[in-house]
Coordinates of N, CA and C in Angstrom, one line a residue:
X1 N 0.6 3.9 10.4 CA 1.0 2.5 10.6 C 0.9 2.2 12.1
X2 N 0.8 0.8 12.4 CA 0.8 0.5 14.2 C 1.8 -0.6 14.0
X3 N 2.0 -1.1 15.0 CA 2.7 -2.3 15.6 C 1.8 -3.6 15.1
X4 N 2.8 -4.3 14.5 CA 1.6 -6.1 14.2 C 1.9 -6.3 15.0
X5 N 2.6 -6.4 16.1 CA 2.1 -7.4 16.9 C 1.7 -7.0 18.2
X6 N 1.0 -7.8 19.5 CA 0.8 -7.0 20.9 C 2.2 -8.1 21.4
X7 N 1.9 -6.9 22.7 CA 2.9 -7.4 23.6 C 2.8 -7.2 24.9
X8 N 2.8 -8.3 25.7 CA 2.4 -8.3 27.1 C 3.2 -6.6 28.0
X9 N 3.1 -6.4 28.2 CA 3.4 -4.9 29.0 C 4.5 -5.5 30.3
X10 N 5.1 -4.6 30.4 CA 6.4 -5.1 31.0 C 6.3 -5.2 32.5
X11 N 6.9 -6.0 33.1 CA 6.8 -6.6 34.6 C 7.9 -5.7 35.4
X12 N 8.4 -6.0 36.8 CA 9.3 -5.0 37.2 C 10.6 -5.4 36.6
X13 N 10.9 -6.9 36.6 CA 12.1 -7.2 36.4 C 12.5 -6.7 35.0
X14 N 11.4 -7.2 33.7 CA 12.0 -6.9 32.7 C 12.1 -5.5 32.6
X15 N 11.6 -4.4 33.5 CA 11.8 -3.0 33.1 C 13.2 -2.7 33.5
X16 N 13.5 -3.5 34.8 CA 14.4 -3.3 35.6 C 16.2 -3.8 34.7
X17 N 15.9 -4.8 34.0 CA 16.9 -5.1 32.8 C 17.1 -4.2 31.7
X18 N 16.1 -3.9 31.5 CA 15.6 -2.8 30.1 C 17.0 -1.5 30.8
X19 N 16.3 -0.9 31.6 CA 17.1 0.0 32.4 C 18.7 -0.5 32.3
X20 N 19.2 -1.4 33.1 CA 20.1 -2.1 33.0 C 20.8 -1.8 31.9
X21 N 20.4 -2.5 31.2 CA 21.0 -2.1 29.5 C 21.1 -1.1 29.1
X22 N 20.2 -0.4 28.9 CA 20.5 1.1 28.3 C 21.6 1.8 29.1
X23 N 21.7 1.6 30.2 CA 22.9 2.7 31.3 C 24.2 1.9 30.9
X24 N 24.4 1.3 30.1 CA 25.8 0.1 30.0 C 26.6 1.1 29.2
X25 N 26.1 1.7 28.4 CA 26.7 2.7 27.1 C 26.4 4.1 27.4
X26 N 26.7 4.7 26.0 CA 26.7 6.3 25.8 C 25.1 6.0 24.9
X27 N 24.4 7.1 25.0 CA 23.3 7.4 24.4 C 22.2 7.9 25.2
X28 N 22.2 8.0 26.6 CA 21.8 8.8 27.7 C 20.6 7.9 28.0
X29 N 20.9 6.7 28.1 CA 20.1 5.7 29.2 C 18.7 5.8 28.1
X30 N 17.4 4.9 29.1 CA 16.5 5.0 28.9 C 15.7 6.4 28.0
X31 N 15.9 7.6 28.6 CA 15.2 8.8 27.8 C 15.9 9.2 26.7
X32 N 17.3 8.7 26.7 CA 18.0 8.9 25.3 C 17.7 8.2 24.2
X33 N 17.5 6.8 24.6 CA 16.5 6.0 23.7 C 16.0 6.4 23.2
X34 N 14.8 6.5 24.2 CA 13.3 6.6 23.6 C 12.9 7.9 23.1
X35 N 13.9 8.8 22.9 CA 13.8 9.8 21.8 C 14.4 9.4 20.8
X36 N 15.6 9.1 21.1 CA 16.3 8.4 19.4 C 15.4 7.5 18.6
X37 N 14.2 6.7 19.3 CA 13.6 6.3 19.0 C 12.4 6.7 17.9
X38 N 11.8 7.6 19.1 CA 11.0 8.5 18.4 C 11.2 9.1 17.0
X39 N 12.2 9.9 17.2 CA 12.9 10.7 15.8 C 13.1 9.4 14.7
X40 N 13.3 8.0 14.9 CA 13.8 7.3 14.4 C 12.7 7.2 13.1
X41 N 11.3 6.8 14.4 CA 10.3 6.3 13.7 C 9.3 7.8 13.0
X42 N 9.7 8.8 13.3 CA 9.4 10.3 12.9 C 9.9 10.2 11.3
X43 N 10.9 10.0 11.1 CA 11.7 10.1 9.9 C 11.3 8.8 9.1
X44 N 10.9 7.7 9.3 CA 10.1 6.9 8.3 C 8.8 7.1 8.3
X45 N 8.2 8.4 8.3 CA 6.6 8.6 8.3 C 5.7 7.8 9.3
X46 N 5.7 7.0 10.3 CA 5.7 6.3 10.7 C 4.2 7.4 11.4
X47 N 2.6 7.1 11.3 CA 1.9 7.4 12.1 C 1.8 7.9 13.5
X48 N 2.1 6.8 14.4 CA 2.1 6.7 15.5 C 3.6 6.1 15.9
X49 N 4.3 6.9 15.9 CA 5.8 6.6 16.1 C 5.9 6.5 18.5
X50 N 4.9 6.9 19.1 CA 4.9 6.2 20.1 C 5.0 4.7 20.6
X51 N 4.0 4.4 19.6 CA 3.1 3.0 20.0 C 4.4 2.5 19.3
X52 N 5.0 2.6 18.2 CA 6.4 1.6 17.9 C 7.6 2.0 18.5
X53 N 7.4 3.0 19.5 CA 9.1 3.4 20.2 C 8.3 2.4 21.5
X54 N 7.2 2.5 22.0 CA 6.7 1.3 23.2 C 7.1 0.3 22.8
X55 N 6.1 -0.4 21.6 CA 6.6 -2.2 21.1 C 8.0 -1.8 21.1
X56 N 8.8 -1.4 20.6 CA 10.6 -1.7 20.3 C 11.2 -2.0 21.7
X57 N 10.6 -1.0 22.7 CA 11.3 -1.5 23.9 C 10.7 -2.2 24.7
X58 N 9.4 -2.7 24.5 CA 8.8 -4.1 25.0 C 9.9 -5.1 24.3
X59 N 9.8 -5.1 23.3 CA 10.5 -6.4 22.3 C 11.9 -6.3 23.3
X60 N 12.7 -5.4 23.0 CA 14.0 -5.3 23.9 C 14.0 -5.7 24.9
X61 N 13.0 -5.5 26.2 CA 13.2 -5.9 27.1 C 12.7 -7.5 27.0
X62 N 12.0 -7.6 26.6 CA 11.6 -9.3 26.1 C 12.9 -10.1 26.2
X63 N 13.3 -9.6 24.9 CA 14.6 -10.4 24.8 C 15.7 -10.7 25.4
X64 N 15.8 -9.5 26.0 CA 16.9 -9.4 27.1 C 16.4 -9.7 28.7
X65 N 15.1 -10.7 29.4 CA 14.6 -11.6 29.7 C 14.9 -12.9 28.9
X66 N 14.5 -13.0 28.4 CA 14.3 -14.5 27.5 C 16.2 -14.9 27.3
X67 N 16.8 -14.1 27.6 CA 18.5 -14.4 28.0 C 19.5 -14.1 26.4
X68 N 18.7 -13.4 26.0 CA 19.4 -12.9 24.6 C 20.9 -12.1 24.9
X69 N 22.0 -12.3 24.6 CA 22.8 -11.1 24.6 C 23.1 -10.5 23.5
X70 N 23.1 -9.1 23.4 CA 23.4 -8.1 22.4 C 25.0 -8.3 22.3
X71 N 25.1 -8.6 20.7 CA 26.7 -8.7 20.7 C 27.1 -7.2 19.9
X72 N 26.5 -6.2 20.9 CA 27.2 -5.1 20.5 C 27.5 -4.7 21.8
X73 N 28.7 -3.3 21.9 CA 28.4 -2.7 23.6 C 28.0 -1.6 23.5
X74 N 27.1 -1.3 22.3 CA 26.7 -0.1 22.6 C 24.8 -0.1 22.2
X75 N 24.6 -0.1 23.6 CA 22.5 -0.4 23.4 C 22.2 0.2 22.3
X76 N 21.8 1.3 22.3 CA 21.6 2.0 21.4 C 21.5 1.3 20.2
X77 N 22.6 1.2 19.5 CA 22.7 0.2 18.3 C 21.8 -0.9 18.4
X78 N 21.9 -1.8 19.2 CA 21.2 -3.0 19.6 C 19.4 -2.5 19.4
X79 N 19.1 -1.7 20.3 CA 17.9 -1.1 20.2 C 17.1 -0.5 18.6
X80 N 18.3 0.2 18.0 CA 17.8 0.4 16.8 C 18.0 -0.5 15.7
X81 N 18.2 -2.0 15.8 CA 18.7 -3.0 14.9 C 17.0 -3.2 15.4
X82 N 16.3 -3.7 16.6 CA 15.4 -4.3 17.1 C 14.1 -3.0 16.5
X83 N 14.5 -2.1 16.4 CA 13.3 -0.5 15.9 C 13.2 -0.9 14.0
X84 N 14.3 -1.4 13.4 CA 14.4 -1.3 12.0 C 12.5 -2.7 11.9
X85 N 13.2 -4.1 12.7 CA 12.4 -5.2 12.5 C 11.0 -4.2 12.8
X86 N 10.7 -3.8 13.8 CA 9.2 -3.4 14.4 C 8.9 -2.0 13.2
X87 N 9.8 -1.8 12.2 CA 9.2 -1.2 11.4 C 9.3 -1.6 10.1
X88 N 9.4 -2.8 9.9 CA 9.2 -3.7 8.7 C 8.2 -4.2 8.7
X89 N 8.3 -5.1 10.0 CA 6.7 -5.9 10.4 C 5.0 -4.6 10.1
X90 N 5.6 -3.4 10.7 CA 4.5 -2.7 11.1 C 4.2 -2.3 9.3
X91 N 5.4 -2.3 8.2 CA 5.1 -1.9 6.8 C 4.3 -3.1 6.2
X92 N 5.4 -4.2 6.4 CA 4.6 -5.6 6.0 C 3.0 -5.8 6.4
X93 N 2.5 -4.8 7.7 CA 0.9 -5.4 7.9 C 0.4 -4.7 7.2
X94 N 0.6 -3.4 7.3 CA -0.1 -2.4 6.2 C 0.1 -2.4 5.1
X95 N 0.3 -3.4 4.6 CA 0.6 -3.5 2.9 C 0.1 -4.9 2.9
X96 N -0.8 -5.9 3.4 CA -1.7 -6.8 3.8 C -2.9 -5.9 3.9
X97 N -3.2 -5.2 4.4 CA -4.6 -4.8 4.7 C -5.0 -3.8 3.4
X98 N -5.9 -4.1 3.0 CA -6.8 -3.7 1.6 C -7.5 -2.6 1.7
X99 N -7.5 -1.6 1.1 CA -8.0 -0.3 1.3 C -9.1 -0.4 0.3
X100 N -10.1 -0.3 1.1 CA -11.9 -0.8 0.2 C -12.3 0.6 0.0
X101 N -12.9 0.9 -0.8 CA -13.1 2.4 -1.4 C -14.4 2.0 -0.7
X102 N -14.9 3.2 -0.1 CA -15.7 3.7 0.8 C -17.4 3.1 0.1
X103 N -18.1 2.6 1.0 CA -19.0 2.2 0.4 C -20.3 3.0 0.2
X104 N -21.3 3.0 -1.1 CA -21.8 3.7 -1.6 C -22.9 3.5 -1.3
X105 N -24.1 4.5 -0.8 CA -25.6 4.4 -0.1 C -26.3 3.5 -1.4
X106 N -27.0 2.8 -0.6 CA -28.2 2.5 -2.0 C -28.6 3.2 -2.4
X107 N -29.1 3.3 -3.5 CA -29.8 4.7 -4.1 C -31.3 4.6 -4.0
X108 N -31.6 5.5 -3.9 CA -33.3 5.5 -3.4 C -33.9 4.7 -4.9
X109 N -35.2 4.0 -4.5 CA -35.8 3.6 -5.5 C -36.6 4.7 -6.1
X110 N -35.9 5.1 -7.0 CA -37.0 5.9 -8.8 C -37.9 5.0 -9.2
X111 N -38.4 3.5 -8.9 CA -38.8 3.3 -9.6 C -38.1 2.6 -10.8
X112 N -37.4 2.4 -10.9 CA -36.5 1.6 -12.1 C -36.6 0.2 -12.3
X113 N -36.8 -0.4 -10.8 CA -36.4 -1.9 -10.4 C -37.8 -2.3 -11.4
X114 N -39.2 -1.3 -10.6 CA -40.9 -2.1 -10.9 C -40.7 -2.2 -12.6
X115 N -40.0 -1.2 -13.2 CA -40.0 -0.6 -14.5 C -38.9 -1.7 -15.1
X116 N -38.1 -2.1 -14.5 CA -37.3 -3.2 -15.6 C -38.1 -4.4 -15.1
X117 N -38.6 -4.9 -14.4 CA -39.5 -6.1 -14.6 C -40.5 -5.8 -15.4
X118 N -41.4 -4.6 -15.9 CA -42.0 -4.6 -16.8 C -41.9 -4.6 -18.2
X119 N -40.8 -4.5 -17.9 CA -40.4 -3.9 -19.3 C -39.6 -5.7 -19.8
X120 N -39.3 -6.2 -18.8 CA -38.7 -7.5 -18.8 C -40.5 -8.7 -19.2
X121 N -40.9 -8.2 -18.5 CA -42.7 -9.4 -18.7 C -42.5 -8.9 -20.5
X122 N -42.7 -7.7 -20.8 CA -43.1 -7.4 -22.5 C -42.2 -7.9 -23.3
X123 N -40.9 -8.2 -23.1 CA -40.4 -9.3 -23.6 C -41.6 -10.5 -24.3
X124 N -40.6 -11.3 -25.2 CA -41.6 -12.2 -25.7 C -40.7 -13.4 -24.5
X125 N -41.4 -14.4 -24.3 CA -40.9 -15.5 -23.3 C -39.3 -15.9 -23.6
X126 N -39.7 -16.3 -24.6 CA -38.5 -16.8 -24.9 C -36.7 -16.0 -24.9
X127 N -37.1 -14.2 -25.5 CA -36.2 -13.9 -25.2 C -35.8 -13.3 -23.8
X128 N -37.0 -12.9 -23.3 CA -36.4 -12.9 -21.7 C -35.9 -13.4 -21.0
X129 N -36.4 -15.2 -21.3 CA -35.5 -16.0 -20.4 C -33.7 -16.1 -21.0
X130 N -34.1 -15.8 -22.7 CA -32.1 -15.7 -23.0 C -31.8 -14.5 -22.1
X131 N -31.9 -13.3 -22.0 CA -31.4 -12.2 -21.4 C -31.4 -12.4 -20.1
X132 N -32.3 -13.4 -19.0 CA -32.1 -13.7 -17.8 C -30.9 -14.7 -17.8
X133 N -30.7 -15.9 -18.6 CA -29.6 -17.0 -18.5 C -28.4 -16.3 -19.0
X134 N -28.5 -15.2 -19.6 CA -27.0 -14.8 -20.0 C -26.8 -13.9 -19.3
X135 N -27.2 -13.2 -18.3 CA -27.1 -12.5 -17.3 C -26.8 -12.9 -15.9
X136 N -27.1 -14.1 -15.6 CA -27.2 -14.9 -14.3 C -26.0 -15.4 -13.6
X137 N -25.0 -15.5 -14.4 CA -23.5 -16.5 -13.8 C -22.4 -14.8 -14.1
X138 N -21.9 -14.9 -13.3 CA -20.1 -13.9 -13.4 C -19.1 -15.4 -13.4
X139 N -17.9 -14.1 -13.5 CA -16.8 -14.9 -13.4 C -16.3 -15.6 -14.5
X140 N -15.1 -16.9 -14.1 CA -15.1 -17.9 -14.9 C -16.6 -18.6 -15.4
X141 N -17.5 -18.7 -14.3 CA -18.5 -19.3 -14.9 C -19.2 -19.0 -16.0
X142 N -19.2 -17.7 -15.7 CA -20.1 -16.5 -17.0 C -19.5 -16.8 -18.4
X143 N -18.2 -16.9 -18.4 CA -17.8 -17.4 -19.6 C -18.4 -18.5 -20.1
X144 N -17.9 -19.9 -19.7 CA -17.9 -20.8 -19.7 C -19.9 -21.0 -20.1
X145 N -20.9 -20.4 -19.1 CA -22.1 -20.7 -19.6 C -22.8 -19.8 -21.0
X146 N -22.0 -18.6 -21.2 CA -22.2 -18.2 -22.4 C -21.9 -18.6 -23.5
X147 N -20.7 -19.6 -23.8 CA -20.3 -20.6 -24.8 C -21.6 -20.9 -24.8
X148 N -21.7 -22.0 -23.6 CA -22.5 -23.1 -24.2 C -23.6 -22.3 -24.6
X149 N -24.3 -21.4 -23.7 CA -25.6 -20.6 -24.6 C -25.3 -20.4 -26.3
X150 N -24.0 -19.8 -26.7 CA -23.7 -20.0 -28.1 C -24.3 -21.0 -28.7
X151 N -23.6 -22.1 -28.1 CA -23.9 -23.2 -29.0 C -25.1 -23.9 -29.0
X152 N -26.3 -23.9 -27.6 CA -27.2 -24.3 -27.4 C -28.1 -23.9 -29.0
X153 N -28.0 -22.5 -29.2 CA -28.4 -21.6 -30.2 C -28.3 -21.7 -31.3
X154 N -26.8 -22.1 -31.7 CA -26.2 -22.7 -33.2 C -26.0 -21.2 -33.2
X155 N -25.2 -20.2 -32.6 CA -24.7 -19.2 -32.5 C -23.1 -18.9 -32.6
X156 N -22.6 -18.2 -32.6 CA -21.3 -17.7 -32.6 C -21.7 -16.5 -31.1
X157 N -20.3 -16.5 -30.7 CA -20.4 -16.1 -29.1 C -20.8 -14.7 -29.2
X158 N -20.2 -14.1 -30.9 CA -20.3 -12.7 -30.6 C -21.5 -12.5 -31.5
X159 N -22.4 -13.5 -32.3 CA -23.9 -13.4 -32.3 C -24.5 -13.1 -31.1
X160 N -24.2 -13.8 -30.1 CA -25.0 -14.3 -29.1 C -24.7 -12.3 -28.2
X161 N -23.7 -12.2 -28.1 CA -23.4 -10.9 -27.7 C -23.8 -9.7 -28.6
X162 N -24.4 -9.9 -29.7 CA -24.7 -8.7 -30.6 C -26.3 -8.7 -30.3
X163 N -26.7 -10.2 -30.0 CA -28.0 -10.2 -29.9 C -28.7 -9.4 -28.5
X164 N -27.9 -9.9 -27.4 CA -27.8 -9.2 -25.9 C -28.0 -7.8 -26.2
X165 N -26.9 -7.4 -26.9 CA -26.7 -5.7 -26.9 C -28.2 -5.2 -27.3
X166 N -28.7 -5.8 -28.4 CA -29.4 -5.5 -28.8 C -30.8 -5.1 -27.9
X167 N -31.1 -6.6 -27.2 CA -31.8 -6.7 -26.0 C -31.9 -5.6 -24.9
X168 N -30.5 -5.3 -25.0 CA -30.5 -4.0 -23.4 C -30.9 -3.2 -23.6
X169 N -30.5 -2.5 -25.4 CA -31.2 -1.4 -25.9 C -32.4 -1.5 -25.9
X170 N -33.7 -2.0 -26.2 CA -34.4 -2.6 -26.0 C -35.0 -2.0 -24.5
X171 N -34.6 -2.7 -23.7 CA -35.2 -2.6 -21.8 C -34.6 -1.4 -21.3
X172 N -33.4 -0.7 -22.2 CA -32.9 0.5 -21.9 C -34.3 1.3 -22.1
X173 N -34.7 1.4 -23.8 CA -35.3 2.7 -24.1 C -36.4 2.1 -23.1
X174 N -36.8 1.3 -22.8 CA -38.4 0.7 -22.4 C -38.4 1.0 -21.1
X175 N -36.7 1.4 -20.4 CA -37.1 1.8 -18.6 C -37.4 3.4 -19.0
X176 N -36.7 3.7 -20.1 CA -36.6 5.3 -19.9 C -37.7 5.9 -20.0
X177 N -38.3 5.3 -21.0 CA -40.1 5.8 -21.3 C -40.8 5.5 -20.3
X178 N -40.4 4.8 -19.0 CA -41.6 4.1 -17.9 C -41.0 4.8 -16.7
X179 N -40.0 5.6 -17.0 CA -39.4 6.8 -15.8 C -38.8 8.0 -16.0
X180 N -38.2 8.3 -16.7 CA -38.8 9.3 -17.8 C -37.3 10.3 -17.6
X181 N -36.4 9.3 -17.3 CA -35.1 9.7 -16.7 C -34.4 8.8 -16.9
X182 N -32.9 8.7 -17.2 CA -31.8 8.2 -16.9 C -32.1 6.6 -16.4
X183 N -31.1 6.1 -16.7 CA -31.2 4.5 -16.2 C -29.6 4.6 -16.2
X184 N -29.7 3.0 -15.1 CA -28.0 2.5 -14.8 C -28.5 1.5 -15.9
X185 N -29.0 1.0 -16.6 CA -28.3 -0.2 -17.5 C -27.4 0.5 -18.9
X186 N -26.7 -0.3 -18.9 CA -25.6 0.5 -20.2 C -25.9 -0.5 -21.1
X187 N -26.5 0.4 -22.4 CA -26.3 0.1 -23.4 C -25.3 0.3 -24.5
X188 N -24.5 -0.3 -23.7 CA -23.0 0.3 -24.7 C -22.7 -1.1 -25.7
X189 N -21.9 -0.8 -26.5 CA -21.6 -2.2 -27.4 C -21.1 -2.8 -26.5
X190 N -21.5 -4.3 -26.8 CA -21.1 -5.5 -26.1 C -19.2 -5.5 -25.8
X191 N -19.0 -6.5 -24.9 CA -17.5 -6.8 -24.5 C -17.5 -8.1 -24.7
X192 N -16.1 -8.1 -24.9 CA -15.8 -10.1 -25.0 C -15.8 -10.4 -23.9
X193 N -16.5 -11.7 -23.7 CA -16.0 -12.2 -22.2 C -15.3 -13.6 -22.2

Protein backbone atom coordinates (compact mmCIF):
# COMPACT_ATOMS: atom_id res chain seq x y z
CA UNK A 1 0.00 0.00 0.00
CA UNK A 2 1.24 3.91 -0.45
CA UNK A 3 -0.06 7.07 0.69
CA UNK A 4 -3.24 8.57 -1.53
CA UNK A 5 -2.38 11.47 -1.19
CA UNK A 6 1.04 13.84 -2.02
CA UNK A 7 2.14 16.25 0.07
CA UNK A 8 4.12 19.33 -0.32
CA UNK A 9 7.50 18.49 1.67
CA UNK A 10 8.05 20.43 4.64
CA UNK A 11 9.45 24.09 4.95
CA UNK A 12 11.71 25.15 7.93
CA UNK A 13 8.96 26.50 9.96
CA UNK A 14 6.59 23.65 9.69
CA UNK A 15 9.55 21.23 10.55
CA UNK A 16 10.46 23.63 13.16
CA UNK A 17 6.65 23.16 14.87
CA UNK A 18 6.60 19.52 14.07
CA UNK A 19 9.67 19.39 16.46
CA UNK A 20 7.97 21.79 18.74
CA UNK A 21 5.24 19.42 19.38
CA UNK A 22 6.68 16.26 19.67
CA UNK A 23 9.28 17.59 22.63
CA UNK A 24 5.87 18.91 24.60
CA UNK A 25 5.38 15.19 25.95
CA UNK A 26 6.81 11.81 26.92
CA UNK A 27 7.41 9.54 23.81
CA UNK A 28 11.01 10.71 23.00
CA UNK A 29 10.49 13.66 20.69
CA UNK A 30 10.71 13.37 16.97
CA UNK A 31 12.80 9.77 16.70
CA UNK A 32 10.36 8.41 19.26
CA UNK A 33 7.71 9.03 16.83
CA UNK A 34 8.82 8.10 14.01
CA UNK A 35 9.56 4.67 15.17
CA UNK A 36 6.25 4.33 17.03
CA UNK A 37 5.33 5.10 13.83
CA UNK A 38 7.00 2.77 11.93
CA UNK A 39 6.12 -0.36 14.16
CA UNK A 40 2.64 1.16 13.96
CA UNK A 41 2.31 0.89 10.27
CA UNK A 42 4.69 -2.61 10.42
CA UNK A 43 1.82 -4.24 12.30
CA UNK A 44 -0.96 -3.41 9.81
CA UNK A 45 1.04 -5.08 6.95
CA UNK A 46 1.39 -1.87 5.63
CA UNK A 47 4.10 -2.19 2.36
CA UNK A 48 5.96 0.65 2.62
CA UNK A 49 5.47 1.72 6.18
CA UNK A 50 8.15 4.69 5.56
CA UNK A 51 6.39 6.58 2.93
CA UNK A 52 3.25 6.52 5.49
CA UNK A 53 5.34 7.27 8.80
CA UNK A 54 6.67 10.52 6.19
CA UNK A 55 2.88 11.44 4.94
CA UNK A 56 1.67 11.17 8.78
CA UNK A 57 4.16 13.62 9.82
CA UNK A 58 3.83 15.82 6.74
CA UNK A 59 0.00 15.82 7.57
CA UNK A 60 0.96 16.63 11.39
CA UNK A 61 3.03 19.24 10.64
CA UNK A 62 0.44 20.66 8.08
CA UNK A 63 -1.90 20.96 10.55
CA UNK A 64 -0.20 22.18 13.23
CA UNK A 65 0.70 25.21 10.58
CA UNK A 66 -2.69 25.64 9.28
CA UNK A 67 -3.32 26.50 13.43
CA UNK A 68 -4.90 23.19 14.40
CA UNK A 69 -4.60 22.41 18.22
CA UNK A 70 -4.26 18.96 19.41
CA UNK A 71 -6.72 18.60 22.29
CA UNK A 72 -4.62 16.01 23.79
CA UNK A 73 -1.14 16.70 25.79
CA UNK A 74 0.31 14.02 24.86
CA UNK A 75 1.69 14.17 20.83
CA UNK A 76 2.13 10.89 20.42
CA UNK A 77 -1.50 10.12 20.75
CA UNK A 78 -2.39 13.07 18.57
CA UNK A 79 0.17 11.71 15.94
CA UNK A 80 -1.24 8.27 16.05
CA UNK A 81 -5.04 9.35 15.80
CA UNK A 82 -3.53 11.40 12.40
CA UNK A 83 -1.30 7.64 11.36
CA UNK A 84 -4.84 5.59 11.91
CA UNK A 85 -6.56 8.33 8.99
CA UNK A 86 -3.27 7.92 6.57
CA UNK A 87 -3.94 4.27 6.96
CA UNK A 88 -7.52 4.20 6.03
CA UNK A 89 -7.12 6.50 3.20
CA UNK A 90 -3.98 4.43 1.95
CA UNK A 91 -6.60 0.90 2.42
CA UNK A 92 -9.49 2.92 0.91
CA UNK A 93 -7.11 3.55 -2.44
CA UNK A 94 -6.07 0.18 -2.72
CA UNK A 95 -9.29 -1.38 -2.60
CA UNK A 96 -10.27 1.20 -5.69
CA UNK A 97 -7.63 0.05 -7.79
CA UNK A 98 -8.51 -3.22 -9.82
CA UNK A 99 -6.12 -5.93 -10.04
CA UNK A 100 -6.26 -6.96 -14.02
CA UNK A 101 -4.96 -10.44 -14.43
CA UNK A 102 -1.97 -10.17 -16.39
CA UNK A 103 -2.44 -9.92 -20.02
CA UNK A 104 -2.11 -12.75 -22.43
CA UNK A 105 0.35 -12.71 -25.71
CA UNK A 106 -1.59 -13.12 -28.93
CA UNK A 107 -1.20 -16.41 -29.90
CA UNK A 108 0.71 -16.92 -32.98
CA UNK A 109 -1.38 -17.50 -36.07
CA UNK A 110 -1.93 -21.57 -36.86
CA UNK A 111 -3.78 -20.65 -39.36
CA UNK A 112 -7.25 -20.88 -37.81
CA UNK A 113 -8.36 -17.27 -38.59
CA UNK A 114 -7.75 -18.11 -42.95
CA UNK A 115 -9.52 -21.57 -41.99
CA UNK A 116 -12.67 -20.07 -40.28
CA UNK A 117 -13.29 -17.72 -43.07
CA UNK A 118 -13.31 -20.68 -45.22
CA UNK A 119 -15.01 -22.64 -43.68
CA UNK A 120 -17.45 -19.58 -43.03
CA UNK A 121 -17.61 -18.81 -47.33
CA UNK A 122 -18.89 -22.90 -47.48
CA UNK A 123 -21.63 -21.97 -45.54
CA UNK A 124 -24.66 -21.57 -47.60
CA UNK A 125 -25.40 -17.50 -47.67
CA UNK A 126 -27.99 -17.39 -45.87
CA UNK A 127 -26.83 -19.32 -42.92
CA UNK A 128 -23.60 -17.55 -42.54
CA UNK A 129 -24.99 -14.32 -42.49
CA UNK A 130 -27.52 -15.89 -39.36
CA UNK A 131 -24.15 -17.07 -37.56
CA UNK A 132 -22.49 -13.61 -38.32
CA UNK A 133 -25.77 -11.43 -36.97
CA UNK A 134 -26.04 -13.61 -33.91
CA UNK A 135 -22.59 -13.38 -33.15
CA UNK A 136 -22.02 -9.54 -33.76
CA UNK A 137 -23.67 -7.57 -30.54
CA UNK A 138 -22.47 -8.62 -26.61
CA UNK A 139 -23.98 -7.45 -23.70
CA UNK A 140 -27.44 -6.18 -23.05
CA UNK A 141 -27.55 -5.67 -26.71
CA UNK A 142 -26.78 -9.29 -27.58
CA UNK A 143 -29.80 -10.18 -25.81
CA UNK A 144 -32.10 -7.88 -26.89
CA UNK A 145 -30.88 -8.59 -30.88
CA UNK A 146 -31.22 -12.30 -30.47
CA UNK A 147 -34.94 -11.97 -29.52
CA UNK A 148 -35.64 -10.13 -32.32
CA UNK A 149 -33.49 -12.61 -34.58
CA UNK A 150 -36.02 -15.30 -32.83
CA UNK A 151 -38.75 -13.68 -34.01
CA UNK A 152 -37.57 -12.28 -37.37
CA UNK A 153 -37.42 -16.35 -38.01
CA UNK A 154 -40.77 -17.34 -36.39
CA UNK A 155 -38.36 -19.07 -33.93
CA UNK A 156 -38.29 -19.66 -30.25
CA UNK A 157 -35.00 -18.17 -28.64
CA UNK A 158 -33.84 -21.56 -27.76
CA UNK A 159 -34.62 -22.81 -31.54
CA UNK A 160 -32.65 -20.17 -32.56
CA UNK A 161 -29.84 -21.27 -30.02
CA UNK A 162 -30.04 -25.01 -30.86
CA UNK A 163 -29.73 -23.92 -34.37
CA UNK A 164 -26.23 -21.81 -33.62
CA UNK A 165 -24.95 -24.73 -31.66
CA UNK A 166 -25.42 -26.66 -34.35
CA UNK A 167 -23.68 -24.16 -36.74
CA UNK A 168 -20.48 -24.04 -34.52
CA UNK A 169 -20.25 -27.74 -34.69
CA UNK A 170 -20.36 -27.43 -38.07
CA UNK A 171 -17.19 -24.63 -38.50
CA UNK A 172 -15.81 -26.45 -35.46
CA UNK A 173 -15.29 -29.93 -37.30
CA UNK A 174 -14.56 -27.77 -40.67
CA UNK A 175 -11.57 -25.64 -38.85
CA UNK A 176 -10.27 -28.87 -37.47
CA UNK A 177 -10.03 -30.82 -40.79
CA UNK A 178 -8.37 -27.38 -42.52
CA UNK A 179 -5.65 -27.50 -39.43
CA UNK A 180 -5.53 -30.54 -38.35
CA UNK A 181 -5.48 -29.51 -34.58
CA UNK A 182 -7.37 -28.13 -31.82
CA UNK A 183 -9.50 -25.00 -32.29
CA UNK A 184 -10.67 -22.15 -29.71
CA UNK A 185 -14.23 -22.21 -30.91
CA UNK A 186 -16.42 -24.17 -28.39
CA UNK A 187 -18.78 -26.27 -29.43
CA UNK A 188 -20.36 -26.86 -26.23
CA UNK A 189 -24.26 -26.82 -25.77
CA UNK A 190 -25.67 -23.50 -26.15
CA UNK A 191 -26.28 -21.02 -22.93
CA UNK A 192 -29.25 -18.79 -22.26
CA UNK A 193 -28.65 -15.41 -22.90
Amino acid sequence: MSPRRGSAPLDKQGLRGLLEFLQRGPGGGYEGARQRLLDFFRWRGVSDPEAYTDRTLDRVAAKLADGEVPRTEVPLRYVLGVARYIHLEGVKAEARVRVLPPRTPEPEDDGSMQALEACLGELPEDERELVLRYHQSSGSLRIRDRKQLAQELGVSLSSLRMRMFRARQRLADCIRGRTDGETDLDPSPPRKT
